[in-house]
XYZ file of C-alpha atoms in Angstrom:
479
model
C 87.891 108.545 62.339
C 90.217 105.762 60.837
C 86.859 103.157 61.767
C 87.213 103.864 65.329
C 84.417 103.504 68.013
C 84.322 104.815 71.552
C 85.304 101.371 72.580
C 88.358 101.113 70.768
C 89.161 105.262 71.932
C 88.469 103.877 75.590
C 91.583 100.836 74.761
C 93.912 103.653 73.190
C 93.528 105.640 75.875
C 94.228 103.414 78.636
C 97.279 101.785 76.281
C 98.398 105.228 75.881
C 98.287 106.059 79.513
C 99.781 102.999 80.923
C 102.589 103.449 78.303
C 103.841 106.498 80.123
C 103.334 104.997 83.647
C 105.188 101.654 83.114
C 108.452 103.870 82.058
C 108.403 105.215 85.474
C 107.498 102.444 88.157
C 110.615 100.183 86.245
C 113.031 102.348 86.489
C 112.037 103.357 90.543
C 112.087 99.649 91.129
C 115.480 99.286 89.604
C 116.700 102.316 90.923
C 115.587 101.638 94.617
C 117.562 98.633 94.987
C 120.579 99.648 92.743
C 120.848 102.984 95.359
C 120.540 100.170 98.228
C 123.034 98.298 96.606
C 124.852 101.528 96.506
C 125.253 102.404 99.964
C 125.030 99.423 101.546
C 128.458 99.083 99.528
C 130.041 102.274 100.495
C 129.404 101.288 104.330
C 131.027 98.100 103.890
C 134.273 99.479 101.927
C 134.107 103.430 102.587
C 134.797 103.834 98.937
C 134.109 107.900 97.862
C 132.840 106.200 94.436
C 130.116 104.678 95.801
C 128.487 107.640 98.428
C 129.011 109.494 94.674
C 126.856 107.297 92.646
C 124.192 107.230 95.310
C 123.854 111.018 95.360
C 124.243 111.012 91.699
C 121.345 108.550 91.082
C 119.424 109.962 94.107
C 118.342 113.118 92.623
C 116.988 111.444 89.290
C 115.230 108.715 91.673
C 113.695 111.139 92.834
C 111.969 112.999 90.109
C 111.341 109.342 88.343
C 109.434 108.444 91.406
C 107.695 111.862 91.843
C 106.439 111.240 87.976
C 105.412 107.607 88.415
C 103.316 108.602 91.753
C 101.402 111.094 89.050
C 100.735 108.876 86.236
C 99.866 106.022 88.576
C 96.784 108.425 89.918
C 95.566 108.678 86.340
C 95.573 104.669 86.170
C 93.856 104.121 88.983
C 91.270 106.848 88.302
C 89.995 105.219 85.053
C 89.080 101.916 86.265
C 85.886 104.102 87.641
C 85.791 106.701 84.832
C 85.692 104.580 81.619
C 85.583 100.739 82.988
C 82.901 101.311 85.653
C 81.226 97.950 84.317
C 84.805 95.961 85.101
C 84.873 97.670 88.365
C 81.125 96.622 89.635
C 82.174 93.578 88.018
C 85.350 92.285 89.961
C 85.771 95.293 92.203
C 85.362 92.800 95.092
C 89.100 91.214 93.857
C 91.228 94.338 91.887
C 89.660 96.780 94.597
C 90.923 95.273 97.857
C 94.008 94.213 96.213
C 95.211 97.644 95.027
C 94.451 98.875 98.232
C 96.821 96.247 99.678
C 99.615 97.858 97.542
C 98.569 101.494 98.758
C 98.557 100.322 102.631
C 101.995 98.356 102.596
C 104.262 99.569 99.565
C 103.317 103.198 99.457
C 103.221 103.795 102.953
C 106.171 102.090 103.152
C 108.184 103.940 100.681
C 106.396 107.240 101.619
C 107.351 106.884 105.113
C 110.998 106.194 104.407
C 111.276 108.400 101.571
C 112.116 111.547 103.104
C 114.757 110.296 105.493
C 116.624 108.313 102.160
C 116.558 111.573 100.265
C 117.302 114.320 102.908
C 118.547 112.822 105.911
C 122.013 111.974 104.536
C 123.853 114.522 107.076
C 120.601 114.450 109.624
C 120.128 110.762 110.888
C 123.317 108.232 111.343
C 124.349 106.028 108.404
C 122.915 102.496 109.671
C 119.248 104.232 110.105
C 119.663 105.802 106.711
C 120.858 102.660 105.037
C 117.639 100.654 106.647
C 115.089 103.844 105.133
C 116.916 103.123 101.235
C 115.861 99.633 101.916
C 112.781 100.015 103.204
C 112.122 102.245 99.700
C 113.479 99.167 97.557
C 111.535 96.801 99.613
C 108.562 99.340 99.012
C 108.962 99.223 95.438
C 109.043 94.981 95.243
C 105.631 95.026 97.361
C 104.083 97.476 94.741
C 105.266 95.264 92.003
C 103.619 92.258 93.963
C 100.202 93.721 94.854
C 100.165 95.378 91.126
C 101.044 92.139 89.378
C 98.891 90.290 91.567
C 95.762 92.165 90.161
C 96.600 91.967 86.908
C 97.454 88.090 86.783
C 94.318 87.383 88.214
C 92.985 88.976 85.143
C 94.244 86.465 82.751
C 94.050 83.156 85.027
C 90.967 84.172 87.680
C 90.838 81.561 90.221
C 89.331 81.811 93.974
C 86.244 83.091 93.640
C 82.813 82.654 92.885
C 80.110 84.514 90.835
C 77.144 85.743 93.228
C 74.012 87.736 91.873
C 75.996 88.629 88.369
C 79.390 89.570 90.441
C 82.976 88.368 91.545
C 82.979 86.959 95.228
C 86.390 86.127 96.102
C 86.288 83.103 98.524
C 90.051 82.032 98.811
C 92.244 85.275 98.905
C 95.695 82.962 98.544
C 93.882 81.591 95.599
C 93.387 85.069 94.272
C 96.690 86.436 94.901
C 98.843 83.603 94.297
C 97.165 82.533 90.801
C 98.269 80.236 88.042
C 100.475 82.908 85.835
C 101.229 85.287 89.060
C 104.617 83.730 89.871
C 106.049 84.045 86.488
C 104.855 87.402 85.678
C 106.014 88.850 88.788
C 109.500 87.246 88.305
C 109.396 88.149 84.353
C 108.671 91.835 85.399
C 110.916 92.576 87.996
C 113.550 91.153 86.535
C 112.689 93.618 83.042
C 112.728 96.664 85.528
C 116.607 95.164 86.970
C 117.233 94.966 83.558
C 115.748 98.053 82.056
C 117.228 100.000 84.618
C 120.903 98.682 84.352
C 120.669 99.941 80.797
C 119.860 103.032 81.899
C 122.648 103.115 84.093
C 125.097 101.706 81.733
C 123.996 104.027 78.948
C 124.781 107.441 80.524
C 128.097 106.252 81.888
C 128.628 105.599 78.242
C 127.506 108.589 76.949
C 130.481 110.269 79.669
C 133.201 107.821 78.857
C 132.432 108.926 75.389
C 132.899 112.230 76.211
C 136.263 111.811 78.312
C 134.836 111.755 81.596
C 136.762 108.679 82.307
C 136.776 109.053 86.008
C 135.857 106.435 88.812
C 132.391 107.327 89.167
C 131.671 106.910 85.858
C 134.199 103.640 85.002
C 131.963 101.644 88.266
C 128.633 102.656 87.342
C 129.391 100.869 83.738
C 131.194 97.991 84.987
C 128.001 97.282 87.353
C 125.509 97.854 84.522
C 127.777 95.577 82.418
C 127.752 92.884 85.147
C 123.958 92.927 85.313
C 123.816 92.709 82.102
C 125.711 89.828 81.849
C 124.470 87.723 84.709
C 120.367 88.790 84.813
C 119.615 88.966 80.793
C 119.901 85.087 80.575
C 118.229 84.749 83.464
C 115.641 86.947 81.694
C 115.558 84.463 78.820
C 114.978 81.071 81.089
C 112.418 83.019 82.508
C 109.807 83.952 80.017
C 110.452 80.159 78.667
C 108.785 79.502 81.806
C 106.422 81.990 81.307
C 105.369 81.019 77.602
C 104.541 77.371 78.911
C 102.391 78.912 82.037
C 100.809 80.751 79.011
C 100.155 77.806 76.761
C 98.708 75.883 79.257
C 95.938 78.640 79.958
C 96.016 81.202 77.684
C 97.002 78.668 74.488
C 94.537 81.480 72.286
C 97.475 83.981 72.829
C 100.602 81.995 71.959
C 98.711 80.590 68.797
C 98.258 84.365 68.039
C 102.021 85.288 69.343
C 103.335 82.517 66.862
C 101.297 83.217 63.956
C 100.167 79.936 63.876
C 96.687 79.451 61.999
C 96.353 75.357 61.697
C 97.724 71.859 62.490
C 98.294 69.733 59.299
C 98.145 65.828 61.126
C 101.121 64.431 62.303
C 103.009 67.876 61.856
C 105.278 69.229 64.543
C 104.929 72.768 64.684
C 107.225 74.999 62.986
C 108.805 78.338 64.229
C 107.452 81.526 62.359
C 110.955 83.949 62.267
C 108.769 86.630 60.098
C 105.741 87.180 58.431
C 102.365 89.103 58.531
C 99.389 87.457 60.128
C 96.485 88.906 57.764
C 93.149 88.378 60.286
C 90.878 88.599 57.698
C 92.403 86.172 55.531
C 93.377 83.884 58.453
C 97.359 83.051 57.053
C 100.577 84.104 57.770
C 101.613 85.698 54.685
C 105.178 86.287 53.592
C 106.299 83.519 56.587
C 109.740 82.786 57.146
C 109.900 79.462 59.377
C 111.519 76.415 60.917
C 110.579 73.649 61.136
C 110.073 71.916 64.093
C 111.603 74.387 65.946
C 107.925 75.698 67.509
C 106.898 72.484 68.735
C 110.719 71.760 70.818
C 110.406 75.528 72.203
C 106.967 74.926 73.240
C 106.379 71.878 74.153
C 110.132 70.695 74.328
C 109.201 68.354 72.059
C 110.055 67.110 68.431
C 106.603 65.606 67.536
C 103.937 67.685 69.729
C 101.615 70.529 67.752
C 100.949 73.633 69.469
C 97.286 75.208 69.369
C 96.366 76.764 66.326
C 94.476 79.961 65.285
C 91.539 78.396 63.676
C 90.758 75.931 66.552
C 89.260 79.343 68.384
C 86.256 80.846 67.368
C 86.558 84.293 65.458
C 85.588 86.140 68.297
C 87.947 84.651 70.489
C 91.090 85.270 68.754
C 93.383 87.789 69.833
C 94.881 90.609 67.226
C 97.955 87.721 66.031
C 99.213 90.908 63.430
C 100.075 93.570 66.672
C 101.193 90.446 69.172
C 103.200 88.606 66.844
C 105.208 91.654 66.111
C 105.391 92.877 69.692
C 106.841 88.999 71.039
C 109.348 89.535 68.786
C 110.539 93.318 69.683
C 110.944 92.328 72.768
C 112.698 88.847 72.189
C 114.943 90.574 70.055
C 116.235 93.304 72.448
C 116.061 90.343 75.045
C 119.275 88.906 72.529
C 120.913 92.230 72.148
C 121.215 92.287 75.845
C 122.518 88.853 76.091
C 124.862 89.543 73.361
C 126.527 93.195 75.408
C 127.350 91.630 78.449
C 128.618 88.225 77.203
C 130.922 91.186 74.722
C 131.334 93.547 77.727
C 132.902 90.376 79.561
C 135.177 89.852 76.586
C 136.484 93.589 76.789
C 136.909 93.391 80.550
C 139.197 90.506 79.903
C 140.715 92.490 77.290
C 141.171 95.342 79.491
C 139.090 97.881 76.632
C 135.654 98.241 78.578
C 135.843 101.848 79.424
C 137.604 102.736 75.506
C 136.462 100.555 72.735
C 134.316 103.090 71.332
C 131.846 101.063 69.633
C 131.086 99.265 72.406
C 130.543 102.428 74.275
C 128.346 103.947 70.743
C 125.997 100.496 71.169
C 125.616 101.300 75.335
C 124.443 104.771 74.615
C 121.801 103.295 72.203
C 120.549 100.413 73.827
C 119.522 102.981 77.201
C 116.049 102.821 76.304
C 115.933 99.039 75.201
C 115.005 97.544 78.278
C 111.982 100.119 78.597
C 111.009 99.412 75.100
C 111.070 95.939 75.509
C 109.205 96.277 78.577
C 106.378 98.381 76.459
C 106.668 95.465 74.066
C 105.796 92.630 76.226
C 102.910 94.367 77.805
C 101.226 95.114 74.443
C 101.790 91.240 73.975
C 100.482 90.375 77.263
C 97.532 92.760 77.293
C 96.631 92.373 73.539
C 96.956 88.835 73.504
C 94.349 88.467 76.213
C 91.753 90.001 73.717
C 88.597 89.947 73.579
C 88.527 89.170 76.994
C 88.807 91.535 79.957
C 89.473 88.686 82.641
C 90.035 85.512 80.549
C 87.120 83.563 79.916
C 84.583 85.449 82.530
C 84.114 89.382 80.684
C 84.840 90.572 77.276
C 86.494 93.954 76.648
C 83.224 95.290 75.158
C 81.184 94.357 77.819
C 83.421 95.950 80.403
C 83.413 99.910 79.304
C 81.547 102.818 80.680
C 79.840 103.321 77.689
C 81.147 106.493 77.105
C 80.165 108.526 73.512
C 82.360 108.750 70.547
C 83.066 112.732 70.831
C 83.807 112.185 74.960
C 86.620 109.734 73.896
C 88.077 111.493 71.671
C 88.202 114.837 73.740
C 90.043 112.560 76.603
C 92.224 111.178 74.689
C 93.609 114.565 72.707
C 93.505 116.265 76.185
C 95.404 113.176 77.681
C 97.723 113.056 74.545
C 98.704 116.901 75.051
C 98.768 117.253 78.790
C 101.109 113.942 78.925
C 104.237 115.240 76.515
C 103.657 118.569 77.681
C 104.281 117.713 81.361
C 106.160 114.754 81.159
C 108.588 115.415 78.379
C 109.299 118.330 81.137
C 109.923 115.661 83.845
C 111.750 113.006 81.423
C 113.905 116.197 80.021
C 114.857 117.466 83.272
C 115.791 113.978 84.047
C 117.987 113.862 81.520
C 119.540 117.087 82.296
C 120.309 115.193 85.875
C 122.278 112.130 83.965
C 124.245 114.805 81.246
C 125.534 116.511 84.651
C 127.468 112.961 86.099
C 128.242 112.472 89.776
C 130.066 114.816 91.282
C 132.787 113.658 93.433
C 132.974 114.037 97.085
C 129.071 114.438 96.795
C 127.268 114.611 100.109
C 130.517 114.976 102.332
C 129.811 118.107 103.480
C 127.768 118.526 106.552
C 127.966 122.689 106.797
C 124.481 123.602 106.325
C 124.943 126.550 103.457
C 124.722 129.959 103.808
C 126.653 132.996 102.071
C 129.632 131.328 100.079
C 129.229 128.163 101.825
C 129.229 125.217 100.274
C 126.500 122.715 100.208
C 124.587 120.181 98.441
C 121.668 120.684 96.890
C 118.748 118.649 99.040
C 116.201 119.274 96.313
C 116.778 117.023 93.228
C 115.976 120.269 91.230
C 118.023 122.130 92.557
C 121.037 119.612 91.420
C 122.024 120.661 87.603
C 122.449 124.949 88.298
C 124.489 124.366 90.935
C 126.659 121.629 89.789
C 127.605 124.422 87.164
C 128.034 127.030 89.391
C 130.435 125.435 91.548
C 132.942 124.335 88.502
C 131.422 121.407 87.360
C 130.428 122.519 83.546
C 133.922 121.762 82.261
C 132.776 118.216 82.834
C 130.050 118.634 80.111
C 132.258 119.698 77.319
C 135.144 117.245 77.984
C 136.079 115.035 75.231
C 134.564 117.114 72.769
């Protein structure tokens, strides 16, 4: 089907399953620290608006995290499943690392996880405040035991081969690898960023609707704020990133740039648009400046940048997909510069919370940081093609070997079983943001019982009873 083989099946169905974990694991990791952030705010002040918001984003914390902790069991099985020849290969390295990130961040956040999200009336505030942190710190170890693993993938160093098989012999070596320190900045800082879009997009979606209230008006101005101060810091980040890359992956930026061949004594121009053909080996249709590749490069008006055709065939990653995937995700990169340098400009002009357009463009750009996130991963993980570490195992020598008709079961099983149970999760998550906060949320410390009032401990239990105690008028406001 379409010229498939049960190798290329195998890559679909790993893309397609990491493509619904990712979602999940950025927004915990955003949300972790943003409900630390939270509280730890509300202690100092004793603000109402703040012990609101943490409730508020509690409950849909919690079902994000509950979905992530599924899809990242699926991940984890199919290393062994249908890349058992990568596993006996560098299981030495990947294998003790992830179970560094089960044995420190998962513990960690399992063991404080239960106080943070049901011991709000039960344990005193300073002990509750240290669990939320412990969960955000939790979530920032995952990232650096995940991202540790995955860097070593595309610049291996600190170990040796031994009877056809990785031997790690310098574990700081391993761990703290050429292109580690950059990705793990470059990624947390998406999730920060990804997440405050999130954030700032459902208090939009309210304000639009006349819920104009406190809860609401603070939960934008943050998002706005992050926006404003973390998307350029975004920016000077994957610069730094792109030169780790050229220096040791120079194969994938020639492919990210579109950039087939080095006339002498040419600086390198910037590709804005085009369509790398493959088979032809040309950029066709390009739109370009000149120079401009070489200074953002190299930082430099006269030096070339590698070029397409000094690789072998076989060595060259897929420039059409990762060309057009760079620039998704640069381009949403902008569009977040560009709303908070304009949400500072309405702050100063006092129409944040009303200039509607404004508000219109917040609602949309909610899922931009996760697309963008998507987006760099297919150019990370793409552009290290045809290798599965760089330079040591190719893709195609690294699968299970599995048959054509097995791979294509998996994957239409996977395919179904994935939208059918988590567009339930992701739906009932959005259910959680169309409610809002409610105010005075987690005040009371009566217990329930017969026409008592409570709140709800169980995120699921949140969006009924928000509307049974008089809180669906705040759906229909505006409207």
């Amino acid at each position: 089907m379409f010229g498939l083989e049960a190798l290329d099946l195998a890559r679909i169905q790993f893309a397609f399953t990491i493509s619904f974990h990712i979602i999940f694991p950025a927004i915990t990791i955003g949300l972790a620290s943003y409900l630390a952030v939270l509280e730890g705010l509300w202690l100092k002040t004793g603000q109402e608006v703040y012990r609101d918001l943490y409730h508020f984003w509690a409950k849909i914390f919690a079902v994000n995290f509950g979905m992530g902790v599924v899809s990242g069991l699926v991940m984890a099985y199919q290393f062994g499943t249908n890349w058992s020849a990568f596993s006996e290969f560098a299981g030495a390295v990947t294998g003790p690392l992830l179970t560094y990130e089960v044995l420190t961040a998962f513990f960690l956040e399992a063991g404080f996880l239960g106080v943070m999200l049901f011991g709000w009336n039960r344990v005193g505030p300073g002990l509750h405040f240290f669990s939320t942190v412990m969960v955000a710190i939790g979530t920032l170890i995952s990232t650096f035991w995940i991202l540790a693993s995955n860097s070593w993938m595309h610049t291996p160093q600190g170990f040796e081969i031994v009877a056809g098989k990785v031997v790690p012999v310098d574990w700081l070596a391993v761990i703290f690898n050429p292109s580690f320190p950059y990705r793990l900045a470059h990624m947390a800082t998406a999730a920060f960023l990804a997440t405050a879009f999130f954030v700032g997009s459902s208090a939009a979606w309210h304000l639009l609707r006349g819920r104009n209230n406190p809860a609401v008006r603070k939960m934008f101005s943050m998002a706005m704020w992050m926006a404003l101060l973390v998307a350029p810091v975004q920016a000077l980040i994957g610069d730094m990133h792109g030169l780790n890359t050229l220096k040791y992956q120079p194969a994938k930026i020639a492919a990210i740039e579109g950039h087939w061949e080095n006339p002498p004594g040419e600086a390198t121009p910037l590709v804005l648009f085009g369509w790398p053909d493959m088979e032809r080996e040309e950029t066709r249709f390009k739109v370009e400046i000149p120079y401009l590749g070489s200074l953002i490069l190299t930082h430099s008006l006269d030096k070339q940048v590698p070029a397409l055709k000094e690789f072998a065939k076989e060595d060259r990653p897929n420039s059409t997909i990762v060309f057009w995937t760079f620039r998704v995700m640069v381009a949403l990169g902008m569009l977040m510069i560009l709303a908070g340098v304009v949400a500072l400009f309405l702050r100063w002009k006092g129409r944040l919370y009303e200039f509607r357009p404004f508000l219109h463009l917040a609602v949309w750009m909610g899922t931009s940081g996760l697309i963008a996130i998507l987006a760099g991963w297919y150019t990370t993980e793409v552009g290290r093609q045809p290798w599965i570490i760089h330079g040591l195992m190719r893709t195609a020598d690294a699968s299970s070997g599995h048959s054509y008709a097995q791979m294509s079961l998996t994957l239409a099983l996977f395919v179904v079983v994935y939208f059918a149970v988590f567009g339930v999760g992701i739906g009932y998550m959005l259910r959680l943001v169309r409610k809002g906060p409610v105010p005075h949320e987690g005040q009371q410390t009566i217990d329930g019982g017969p026409g008592q009032p409570r709140t709800p401990a169980r995120p699921l239990s949140a969006p009924n009873e928000g509307l049974e105690e008089g809180h669906s008028d705040t759906l229909d406001e505006g409207k």
